[in-house]
Amino acid sequence: MKYTGRFAPTPSGRLHFGSLVTALGAYLRARSLNGRFLLRIEDLDTPRCKSEYTASILRDLEILGFDYDEEVKIQSANTKTYEEAIGQLLASHQAFYCTCTRKSLKDHPCRCQHRFVRPDLRYSVRFCPSFTVDCCFEDILSGHVLTGKSTDYLQLKRSDGLIAYNLACVVDDHLDHITEVVRGSDLIAITPQQNALYRALGFAAPDYLHLPLVLNAQGNKLSKQNHATPVLEEMSPLDALLKALRFLGQDTTVFAERDFCCAQVLKLAAAHFDLQRIPVENRKPADQVYEKTAVRCGQK
Ligand SMILES: [Zn+2]
């Protein structure tokens, strides 16, 4: 199967440097293998996502020279597909209704699977596969990764009726024939459970390549939640691309020779892309990441 990669941002803010690094890593990996590259907007968390951010992310990526092999996919236009997948898991007893609240989960883990909960639209839906979930996976960059065992059940649908990130991204990666997922290492912890979800739905899981995270001065992941500055407000598109290339350990001396436009930089960077140069030392150990991002509500 032809290599197919993707970048899947959440439009809860403008593109920041951390997102650019992920977009660039995914793009270069795909293009360096003569593969396909897709863009998907993960806008299901409607209280956080705004259409103006979708527009600004699309515009910023265009300014930065990115191109895609298919029309941009918008998740909010596909909710029926996700509902069907949840229905399939409920029917095969690999999902259950849950009445737990964020507060109750702090006191005790969810036990709803073991008691009768009447199906109700106000309840969340959680995943419980009919087989044992691995607590490890193979990463293209890091090799064998141990994540530790999760005691939480992945949320598939939230009690407010919104489809959870984990379900939607698994369904879409399958439908889009994604062969390798390139993303930030904050999602390492969730990977075995996502793999289990692929299996439960009868899908083949993709390969994974987790990139080092861009951290702020406080050592936290650069994110919209901690008010990361939009990257194109901080610097020019060309400087942003070169900085992101250097973050990924790539050689940028070739770009000093003459003036390049962003699209030319991307093309040349793909031709010179060297996976082995991506630094791994600033990545937190997987178990630490696991502790920090322990699967609770199925949100990013
Ligand atoms: Zn529960």
Short mmCIF file of N, CA and C in Angstrom, two decimals, residues 109-273:
data_model
loop_
_atom_site.label_atom_id
_atom_site.label_comp_id
_atom_site.label_asym_id
_atom_site.label_seq_id
_atom_site.Cartn_x
_atom_site.Cartn_y
_atom_site.Cartn_z
N PRO A 109 -12.35 4.57 40.19
CA PRO A 109 -12.39 4.32 38.74
C PRO A 109 -13.80 3.92 38.29
N CYS A 110 -14.03 4.02 37.01
CA CYS A 110 -15.34 3.67 36.44
C CYS A 110 -15.62 2.18 36.63
N ARG A 111 -16.83 1.88 37.15
CA ARG A 111 -17.22 0.47 37.34
C ARG A 111 -18.49 0.15 36.55
N CYS A 112 -18.86 1.07 35.67
CA CYS A 112 -20.16 0.94 34.99
C CYS A 112 -20.27 -0.32 34.14
N GLN A 113 -19.14 -0.80 33.69
CA GLN A 113 -19.14 -1.97 32.82
C GLN A 113 -19.75 -3.18 33.54
N HIS A 114 -19.57 -3.22 34.87
CA HIS A 114 -19.99 -4.39 35.64
C HIS A 114 -21.38 -4.23 36.25
N ARG A 115 -22.09 -3.16 35.93
CA ARG A 115 -23.45 -3.05 36.44
C ARG A 115 -24.35 -2.66 35.28
N PHE A 116 -25.64 -2.83 35.46
CA PHE A 116 -26.54 -2.53 34.35
C PHE A 116 -26.78 -1.02 34.29
N VAL A 117 -26.40 -0.41 33.19
CA VAL A 117 -26.69 1.01 32.98
C VAL A 117 -27.62 1.09 31.78
N ARG A 118 -28.81 1.62 32.01
CA ARG A 118 -29.77 1.74 30.92
C ARG A 118 -29.21 2.67 29.84
N PRO A 119 -29.25 2.24 28.57
CA PRO A 119 -28.75 3.12 27.49
C PRO A 119 -29.42 4.48 27.55
N ASP A 120 -28.63 5.49 27.54
CA ASP A 120 -29.18 6.84 27.64
C ASP A 120 -28.28 7.81 26.91
N LEU A 121 -28.91 8.73 26.21
CA LEU A 121 -28.13 9.70 25.43
C LEU A 121 -27.28 10.61 26.30
N ARG A 122 -27.67 10.74 27.58
CA ARG A 122 -26.93 11.66 28.45
C ARG A 122 -25.67 11.01 29.03
N TYR A 123 -25.52 9.72 28.82
CA TYR A 123 -24.37 9.03 29.39
C TYR A 123 -23.23 8.96 28.38
N SER A 124 -22.05 8.90 28.91
CA SER A 124 -20.92 8.74 27.99
C SER A 124 -20.82 7.26 27.59
N VAL A 125 -20.05 7.00 26.54
CA VAL A 125 -19.82 5.62 26.10
C VAL A 125 -18.32 5.35 26.21
N ARG A 126 -17.98 4.24 26.84
CA ARG A 126 -16.57 3.89 27.00
C ARG A 126 -16.23 2.57 26.32
N PHE A 127 -14.95 2.42 26.08
CA PHE A 127 -14.45 1.26 25.33
C PHE A 127 -13.92 0.20 26.28
N CYS A 128 -14.33 -1.03 26.09
CA CYS A 128 -13.77 -2.14 26.85
C CYS A 128 -13.64 -3.33 25.91
N PRO A 129 -12.48 -3.55 25.32
CA PRO A 129 -12.34 -4.60 24.33
C PRO A 129 -12.51 -5.99 24.93
N SER A 130 -12.90 -6.91 24.09
CA SER A 130 -13.13 -8.28 24.56
C SER A 130 -11.81 -9.07 24.57
N PHE A 131 -10.69 -8.37 24.56
CA PHE A 131 -9.38 -9.04 24.60
C PHE A 131 -8.43 -8.18 25.43
N THR A 132 -7.28 -8.74 25.78
CA THR A 132 -6.32 -8.00 26.59
C THR A 132 -5.60 -6.94 25.74
N VAL A 133 -5.48 -5.76 26.30
CA VAL A 133 -4.81 -4.67 25.58
C VAL A 133 -3.31 -4.71 25.91
N ASP A 134 -2.49 -4.65 24.87
CA ASP A 134 -1.04 -4.58 25.09
C ASP A 134 -0.69 -3.29 25.82
N CYS A 135 0.46 -3.27 26.48
CA CYS A 135 0.89 -2.02 27.07
C CYS A 135 2.21 -1.59 26.43
N CYS A 136 2.34 -1.88 25.15
CA CYS A 136 3.54 -1.51 24.41
C CYS A 136 3.21 -1.43 22.92
N PHE A 137 4.08 -0.83 22.17
CA PHE A 137 3.93 -0.80 20.72
C PHE A 137 5.30 -0.49 20.11
N GLU A 138 5.40 -0.65 18.80
CA GLU A 138 6.65 -0.35 18.11
C GLU A 138 6.57 1.04 17.50
N ASP A 139 7.58 1.86 17.78
CA ASP A 139 7.62 3.21 17.21
C ASP A 139 8.75 3.25 16.17
N ILE A 140 8.48 3.90 15.06
CA ILE A 140 9.46 3.96 13.97
C ILE A 140 10.77 4.61 14.46
N LEU A 141 10.63 5.62 15.33
CA LEU A 141 11.80 6.36 15.78
C LEU A 141 12.41 5.75 17.05
N SER A 142 11.58 5.35 18.00
CA SER A 142 12.08 4.93 19.31
C SER A 142 12.15 3.43 19.50
N GLY A 143 11.64 2.67 18.54
CA GLY A 143 11.65 1.22 18.70
C GLY A 143 10.54 0.77 19.63
N HIS A 144 10.85 -0.21 20.47
CA HIS A 144 9.84 -0.78 21.36
C HIS A 144 9.53 0.20 22.49
N VAL A 145 8.28 0.60 22.62
CA VAL A 145 7.89 1.57 23.65
C VAL A 145 6.94 0.90 24.64
N LEU A 146 7.30 1.00 25.93
CA LEU A 146 6.45 0.48 27.00
C LEU A 146 5.64 1.63 27.58
N THR A 147 4.35 1.46 27.71
CA THR A 147 3.53 2.57 28.22
C THR A 147 2.97 2.31 29.61
N GLY A 148 3.06 1.09 30.10
CA GLY A 148 2.39 0.79 31.36
C GLY A 148 0.93 0.50 31.07
N LYS A 149 0.26 -0.10 32.03
CA LYS A 149 -1.11 -0.51 31.78
C LYS A 149 -2.09 0.57 32.22
N SER A 150 -3.08 0.82 31.40
CA SER A 150 -4.08 1.83 31.75
C SER A 150 -5.19 1.19 32.56
N THR A 151 -5.65 1.91 33.58
CA THR A 151 -6.77 1.40 34.38
C THR A 151 -8.07 2.09 33.97
N ASP A 152 -7.95 3.08 33.09
CA ASP A 152 -9.14 3.81 32.65
C ASP A 152 -9.68 3.23 31.35
N TYR A 153 -10.93 3.45 31.15
CA TYR A 153 -11.56 3.02 29.90
C TYR A 153 -11.66 4.22 28.96
N LEU A 154 -11.16 4.02 27.79
CA LEU A 154 -11.15 5.07 26.78
C LEU A 154 -12.58 5.57 26.51
N GLN A 155 -12.74 6.88 26.52
CA GLN A 155 -14.07 7.43 26.23
C GLN A 155 -14.26 7.52 24.71
N LEU A 156 -15.41 7.05 24.25
CA LEU A 156 -15.72 7.09 22.82
C LEU A 156 -16.68 8.22 22.51
N LYS A 157 -17.56 8.46 23.48
CA LYS A 157 -18.53 9.54 23.31
C LYS A 157 -18.70 10.22 24.65
N ARG A 158 -18.77 11.51 24.64
CA ARG A 158 -18.87 12.25 25.89
C ARG A 158 -20.33 12.37 26.33
N SER A 159 -20.53 12.68 27.61
CA SER A 159 -21.90 12.76 28.11
C SER A 159 -22.66 13.94 27.51
N ASP A 160 -21.93 14.89 26.93
CA ASP A 160 -22.61 16.00 26.26
C ASP A 160 -22.93 15.65 24.80
N GLY A 161 -22.73 14.39 24.44
CA GLY A 161 -23.12 13.93 23.11
C GLY A 161 -22.02 14.06 22.06
N LEU A 162 -20.90 14.67 22.43
CA LEU A 162 -19.83 14.87 21.44
C LEU A 162 -19.00 13.59 21.28
N ILE A 163 -18.61 13.32 20.06
CA ILE A 163 -17.76 12.16 19.77
C ILE A 163 -16.36 12.48 20.31
N ALA A 164 -15.75 11.51 20.99
CA ALA A 164 -14.42 11.74 21.57
C ALA A 164 -13.33 11.61 20.50
N TYR A 165 -12.24 12.31 20.75
CA TYR A 165 -11.11 12.33 19.83
C TYR A 165 -10.63 10.94 19.43
N ASN A 166 -10.46 10.06 20.44
CA ASN A 166 -9.86 8.75 20.16
C ASN A 166 -10.65 7.93 19.15
N LEU A 167 -11.96 7.97 19.27
CA LEU A 167 -12.79 7.20 18.34
C LEU A 167 -12.69 7.80 16.94
N ALA A 168 -12.87 9.11 16.86
CA ALA A 168 -12.93 9.76 15.54
C ALA A 168 -11.61 9.60 14.80
N CYS A 169 -10.50 9.75 15.51
CA CYS A 169 -9.21 9.71 14.82
C CYS A 169 -8.90 8.29 14.33
N VAL A 170 -9.31 7.29 15.09
CA VAL A 170 -9.11 5.90 14.65
C VAL A 170 -9.96 5.59 13.41
N VAL A 171 -11.22 5.99 13.46
CA VAL A 171 -12.12 5.75 12.32
C VAL A 171 -11.59 6.46 11.07
N ASP A 172 -11.17 7.71 11.23
CA ASP A 172 -10.70 8.48 10.07
C ASP A 172 -9.37 7.97 9.52
N ASP A 173 -8.46 7.60 10.41
CA ASP A 173 -7.19 7.07 9.91
C ASP A 173 -7.42 5.79 9.11
N HIS A 174 -8.42 5.02 9.53
CA HIS A 174 -8.76 3.81 8.77
C HIS A 174 -9.38 4.19 7.42
N LEU A 175 -10.38 5.07 7.45
CA LEU A 175 -11.09 5.43 6.21
C LEU A 175 -10.17 6.14 5.21
N ASP A 176 -9.20 6.87 5.74
CA ASP A 176 -8.28 7.61 4.86
C ASP A 176 -7.07 6.77 4.44
N HIS A 177 -7.07 5.50 4.85
CA HIS A 177 -5.98 4.58 4.49
C HIS A 177 -4.61 5.11 4.94
N ILE A 178 -4.58 5.67 6.16
CA ILE A 178 -3.32 6.19 6.70
C ILE A 178 -2.44 4.99 7.06
N THR A 179 -1.24 4.96 6.53
CA THR A 179 -0.35 3.82 6.80
C THR A 179 0.57 4.11 7.98
N GLU A 180 0.85 5.40 8.23
CA GLU A 180 1.73 5.77 9.35
C GLU A 180 1.24 7.08 9.95
N VAL A 181 1.13 7.07 11.29
CA VAL A 181 0.70 8.28 12.00
C VAL A 181 1.94 8.95 12.59
N VAL A 182 2.21 10.17 12.15
CA VAL A 182 3.31 10.95 12.70
C VAL A 182 2.68 12.02 13.59
N ARG A 183 3.04 12.05 14.87
CA ARG A 183 2.40 12.98 15.80
C ARG A 183 3.31 13.22 16.99
N GLY A 184 2.88 14.08 17.91
CA GLY A 184 3.68 14.43 19.07
C GLY A 184 3.73 13.30 20.09
N SER A 185 4.81 13.24 20.87
CA SER A 185 4.97 12.12 21.80
C SER A 185 4.06 12.23 23.02
N ASP A 186 3.26 13.29 23.13
CA ASP A 186 2.27 13.33 24.21
C ASP A 186 1.17 12.30 23.98
N LEU A 187 1.09 11.75 22.77
CA LEU A 187 0.05 10.75 22.48
C LEU A 187 0.58 9.31 22.56
N ILE A 188 1.82 9.17 23.06
CA ILE A 188 2.41 7.84 23.21
C ILE A 188 1.56 6.97 24.14
N ALA A 189 1.15 7.57 25.26
CA ALA A 189 0.44 6.80 26.29
C ALA A 189 -0.84 6.16 25.78
N ILE A 190 -1.49 6.84 24.87
CA ILE A 190 -2.81 6.38 24.41
C ILE A 190 -2.70 5.34 23.29
N THR A 191 -1.50 5.20 22.74
CA THR A 191 -1.35 4.40 21.51
C THR A 191 -1.81 2.94 21.65
N PRO A 192 -1.41 2.20 22.72
CA PRO A 192 -1.89 0.82 22.81
C PRO A 192 -3.42 0.71 22.83
N GLN A 193 -4.07 1.65 23.52
CA GLN A 193 -5.54 1.62 23.57
C GLN A 193 -6.13 1.94 22.20
N GLN A 194 -5.50 2.85 21.49
CA GLN A 194 -5.98 3.14 20.14
C GLN A 194 -5.79 1.92 19.23
N ASN A 195 -4.68 1.23 19.41
CA ASN A 195 -4.45 0.01 18.64
C ASN A 195 -5.53 -1.03 18.94
N ALA A 196 -5.92 -1.10 20.22
CA ALA A 196 -6.98 -2.04 20.61
C ALA A 196 -8.30 -1.64 19.94
N LEU A 197 -8.52 -0.35 19.83
CA LEU A 197 -9.74 0.15 19.20
C LEU A 197 -9.78 -0.22 17.71
N TYR A 198 -8.64 -0.10 17.04
CA TYR A 198 -8.55 -0.53 15.64
C TYR A 198 -8.97 -2.00 15.54
N ARG A 199 -8.40 -2.79 16.42
CA ARG A 199 -8.64 -4.23 16.38
C ARG A 199 -10.11 -4.54 16.63
N ALA A 200 -10.68 -3.87 17.64
CA ALA A 200 -12.09 -4.13 17.98
C ALA A 200 -13.02 -3.77 16.82
N LEU A 201 -12.63 -2.79 16.04
CA LEU A 201 -13.46 -2.37 14.90
C LEU A 201 -13.14 -3.17 13.63
N GLY A 202 -12.16 -4.08 13.76
CA GLY A 202 -11.80 -4.90 12.60
C GLY A 202 -10.89 -4.18 11.62
N PHE A 203 -10.21 -3.13 12.08
CA PHE A 203 -9.30 -2.36 11.22
C PHE A 203 -7.85 -2.77 11.49
N ALA A 204 -6.99 -2.58 10.48
CA ALA A 204 -5.56 -2.75 10.71
C ALA A 204 -4.99 -1.45 11.28
N ALA A 205 -4.17 -1.53 12.31
CA ALA A 205 -3.58 -0.32 12.92
C ALA A 205 -2.45 0.20 12.04
N PRO A 206 -2.24 1.53 12.02
CA PRO A 206 -1.13 2.09 11.25
C PRO A 206 0.18 1.94 12.01
N ASP A 207 1.28 2.29 11.37
CA ASP A 207 2.55 2.43 12.08
C ASP A 207 2.55 3.79 12.78
N TYR A 208 3.47 3.96 13.72
CA TYR A 208 3.53 5.22 14.48
C TYR A 208 4.94 5.78 14.49
N LEU A 209 5.00 7.09 14.43
CA LEU A 209 6.27 7.79 14.58
C LEU A 209 5.98 9.00 15.47
N HIS A 210 6.46 8.93 16.71
CA HIS A 210 6.19 10.03 17.65
C HIS A 210 7.37 11.01 17.68
N LEU A 211 7.06 12.26 17.42
CA LEU A 211 8.09 13.31 17.35
C LEU A 211 8.33 13.91 18.73
N PRO A 212 9.54 14.46 18.96
CA PRO A 212 9.78 15.14 20.24
C PRO A 212 8.84 16.33 20.38
N LEU A 213 8.49 16.63 21.63
CA LEU A 213 7.56 17.74 21.88
C LEU A 213 8.30 19.06 22.00
N VAL A 214 7.66 20.10 21.54
CA VAL A 214 8.19 21.45 21.77
C VAL A 214 7.67 21.89 23.13
N LEU A 215 8.60 22.20 24.03
CA LEU A 215 8.20 22.59 25.39
C LEU A 215 8.39 24.09 25.58
N ASN A 216 7.57 24.69 26.42
CA ASN A 216 7.76 26.11 26.74
C ASN A 216 8.77 26.25 27.89
N ALA A 217 9.00 27.48 28.33
CA ALA A 217 10.01 27.75 29.36
C ALA A 217 9.69 27.01 30.66
N GLN A 218 8.41 26.71 30.88
CA GLN A 218 8.02 26.02 32.12
C GLN A 218 8.13 24.50 31.97
N GLY A 219 8.54 24.05 30.78
CA GLY A 219 8.69 22.61 30.56
C GLY A 219 7.39 21.94 30.16
N ASN A 220 6.36 22.73 29.84
CA ASN A 220 5.10 22.14 29.39
C ASN A 220 5.01 22.14 27.88
N LYS A 221 4.19 21.25 27.36
CA LYS A 221 4.00 21.18 25.92
C LYS A 221 3.39 22.49 25.43
N LEU A 222 3.95 22.98 24.33
CA LEU A 222 3.40 24.18 23.71
C LEU A 222 1.99 23.84 23.22
N SER A 223 1.00 24.59 23.69
CA SER A 223 -0.36 24.26 23.25
C SER A 223 -1.23 25.51 23.26
N LYS A 224 -2.38 25.37 22.66
CA LYS A 224 -3.32 26.48 22.65
C LYS A 224 -3.80 26.77 24.07
N GLN A 225 -3.90 25.68 24.89
CA GLN A 225 -4.39 25.85 26.25
C GLN A 225 -3.45 26.72 27.08
N ASN A 226 -2.13 26.56 26.86
CA ASN A 226 -1.24 27.45 27.62
C ASN A 226 -0.77 28.63 26.77
N HIS A 227 -1.67 29.03 25.89
CA HIS A 227 -1.55 30.31 25.16
C HIS A 227 -0.25 30.46 24.37
N ALA A 228 0.09 29.43 23.59
CA ALA A 228 1.25 29.54 22.71
C ALA A 228 0.95 30.60 21.64
N THR A 229 1.96 31.39 21.33
CA THR A 229 1.79 32.46 20.34
C THR A 229 1.68 31.85 18.95
N PRO A 230 0.76 32.37 18.10
CA PRO A 230 0.72 31.88 16.72
C PRO A 230 2.08 32.04 16.06
N VAL A 231 2.56 30.99 15.41
CA VAL A 231 3.94 30.99 14.90
C VAL A 231 4.17 32.10 13.87
N LEU A 232 3.17 32.41 13.05
CA LEU A 232 3.39 33.44 12.02
C LEU A 232 3.23 34.86 12.57
N GLU A 233 2.91 34.97 13.86
CA GLU A 233 2.97 36.28 14.52
C GLU A 233 4.36 36.49 15.09
N GLU A 234 5.04 35.38 15.38
CA GLU A 234 6.36 35.44 16.00
C GLU A 234 7.46 35.66 14.99
N MET A 235 7.30 35.08 13.81
CA MET A 235 8.39 35.12 12.82
C MET A 235 7.85 34.97 11.40
N SER A 236 8.72 35.20 10.43
CA SER A 236 8.31 35.08 9.03
C SER A 236 8.08 33.60 8.70
N PRO A 237 7.30 33.31 7.66
CA PRO A 237 7.05 31.91 7.28
C PRO A 237 8.35 31.14 7.04
N LEU A 238 9.30 31.77 6.36
CA LEU A 238 10.56 31.10 6.05
C LEU A 238 11.35 30.79 7.34
N ASP A 239 11.44 31.79 8.23
CA ASP A 239 12.14 31.57 9.50
C ASP A 239 11.47 30.47 10.31
N ALA A 240 10.14 30.44 10.26
CA ALA A 240 9.39 29.42 11.01
C ALA A 240 9.74 28.03 10.48
N LEU A 241 9.77 27.89 9.16
CA LEU A 241 10.10 26.58 8.57
C LEU A 241 11.52 26.15 8.92
N LEU A 242 12.46 27.10 8.83
CA LEU A 242 13.85 26.76 9.12
C LEU A 242 14.04 26.38 10.59
N LYS A 243 13.34 27.12 11.46
CA LYS A 243 13.44 26.82 12.90
C LYS A 243 12.85 25.43 13.18
N ALA A 244 11.73 25.12 12.53
CA ALA A 244 11.10 23.81 12.73
C ALA A 244 12.00 22.69 12.17
N LEU A 245 12.64 22.96 11.05
CA LEU A 245 13.58 21.98 10.48
C LEU A 245 14.73 21.71 11.44
N ARG A 246 15.26 22.79 12.03
CA ARG A 246 16.37 22.62 12.98
C ARG A 246 15.89 21.87 14.22
N PHE A 247 14.66 22.15 14.66
CA PHE A 247 14.12 21.43 15.82
C PHE A 247 14.08 19.93 15.54
N LEU A 248 13.79 19.58 14.28
CA LEU A 248 13.75 18.16 13.89
C LEU A 248 15.13 17.63 13.52
N GLY A 249 16.17 18.43 13.82
CA GLY A 249 17.54 17.97 13.63
C GLY A 249 18.02 17.98 12.18
N GLN A 250 17.23 18.59 11.28
CA GLN A 250 17.58 18.53 9.87
C GLN A 250 18.61 19.61 9.51
N ASP A 251 19.41 19.31 8.50
CA ASP A 251 20.47 20.21 8.05
C ASP A 251 19.84 21.37 7.26
N THR A 252 20.06 22.60 7.69
CA THR A 252 19.46 23.74 6.99
C THR A 252 20.52 24.58 6.26
N THR A 253 21.79 24.11 6.26
CA THR A 253 22.85 24.91 5.62
C THR A 253 22.57 25.10 4.13
N VAL A 254 21.91 24.13 3.52
CA VAL A 254 21.62 24.21 2.09
C VAL A 254 20.75 25.42 1.75
N PHE A 255 19.99 25.90 2.74
CA PHE A 255 19.07 27.01 2.48
C PHE A 255 19.74 28.38 2.60
N ALA A 256 21.01 28.39 3.03
CA ALA A 256 21.71 29.67 3.18
C ALA A 256 22.22 30.18 1.84
N GLU A 257 22.27 29.28 0.83
CA GLU A 257 22.89 29.64 -0.46
C GLU A 257 22.16 30.73 -1.22
N ARG A 258 20.83 30.64 -1.26
CA ARG A 258 20.08 31.66 -1.99
C ARG A 258 18.68 31.79 -1.42
N ASP A 259 17.91 32.73 -1.96
CA ASP A 259 16.55 32.94 -1.46
C ASP A 259 15.62 31.84 -1.95
N PHE A 260 14.99 31.19 -1.03
CA PHE A 260 14.02 30.15 -1.39
C PHE A 260 12.64 30.60 -0.92
N CYS A 261 11.61 30.18 -1.64
CA CYS A 261 10.26 30.39 -1.12
C CYS A 261 9.92 29.17 -0.26
N CYS A 262 8.83 29.27 0.51
CA CYS A 262 8.48 28.19 1.45
C CYS A 262 8.30 26.85 0.74
N ALA A 263 7.59 26.87 -0.40
CA ALA A 263 7.34 25.61 -1.12
C ALA A 263 8.65 24.97 -1.56
N GLN A 264 9.62 25.79 -1.96
CA GLN A 264 10.93 25.26 -2.38
C GLN A 264 11.66 24.66 -1.18
N VAL A 265 11.55 25.34 -0.03
CA VAL A 265 12.19 24.81 1.19
C VAL A 265 11.62 23.44 1.52
N LEU A 266 10.30 23.32 1.45
CA LEU A 266 9.67 22.03 1.77
C LEU A 266 10.13 20.93 0.81
N LYS A 267 10.20 21.29 -0.46
CA LYS A 267 10.58 20.31 -1.47
C LYS A 267 12.03 19.82 -1.25
N LEU A 268 12.90 20.79 -1.01
CA LEU A 268 14.31 20.47 -0.81
C LEU A 268 14.51 19.71 0.52
N ALA A 269 13.77 20.17 1.54
CA ALA A 269 13.89 19.52 2.86
C ALA A 269 13.41 18.07 2.78
N ALA A 270 12.39 17.82 1.96
CA ALA A 270 11.90 16.44 1.80
C ALA A 270 12.96 15.58 1.11
N ALA A 271 13.62 16.17 0.12
CA ALA A 271 14.66 15.43 -0.61
C ALA A 271 15.83 15.09 0.30
N HIS A 272 16.11 15.95 1.28
CA HIS A 272 17.24 15.75 2.20
C HIS A 272 16.83 15.16 3.55
N PHE A 273 15.55 14.85 3.69
CA PHE A 273 15.03 14.44 5.01
C PHE A 273 15.77 13.21 5.55
#
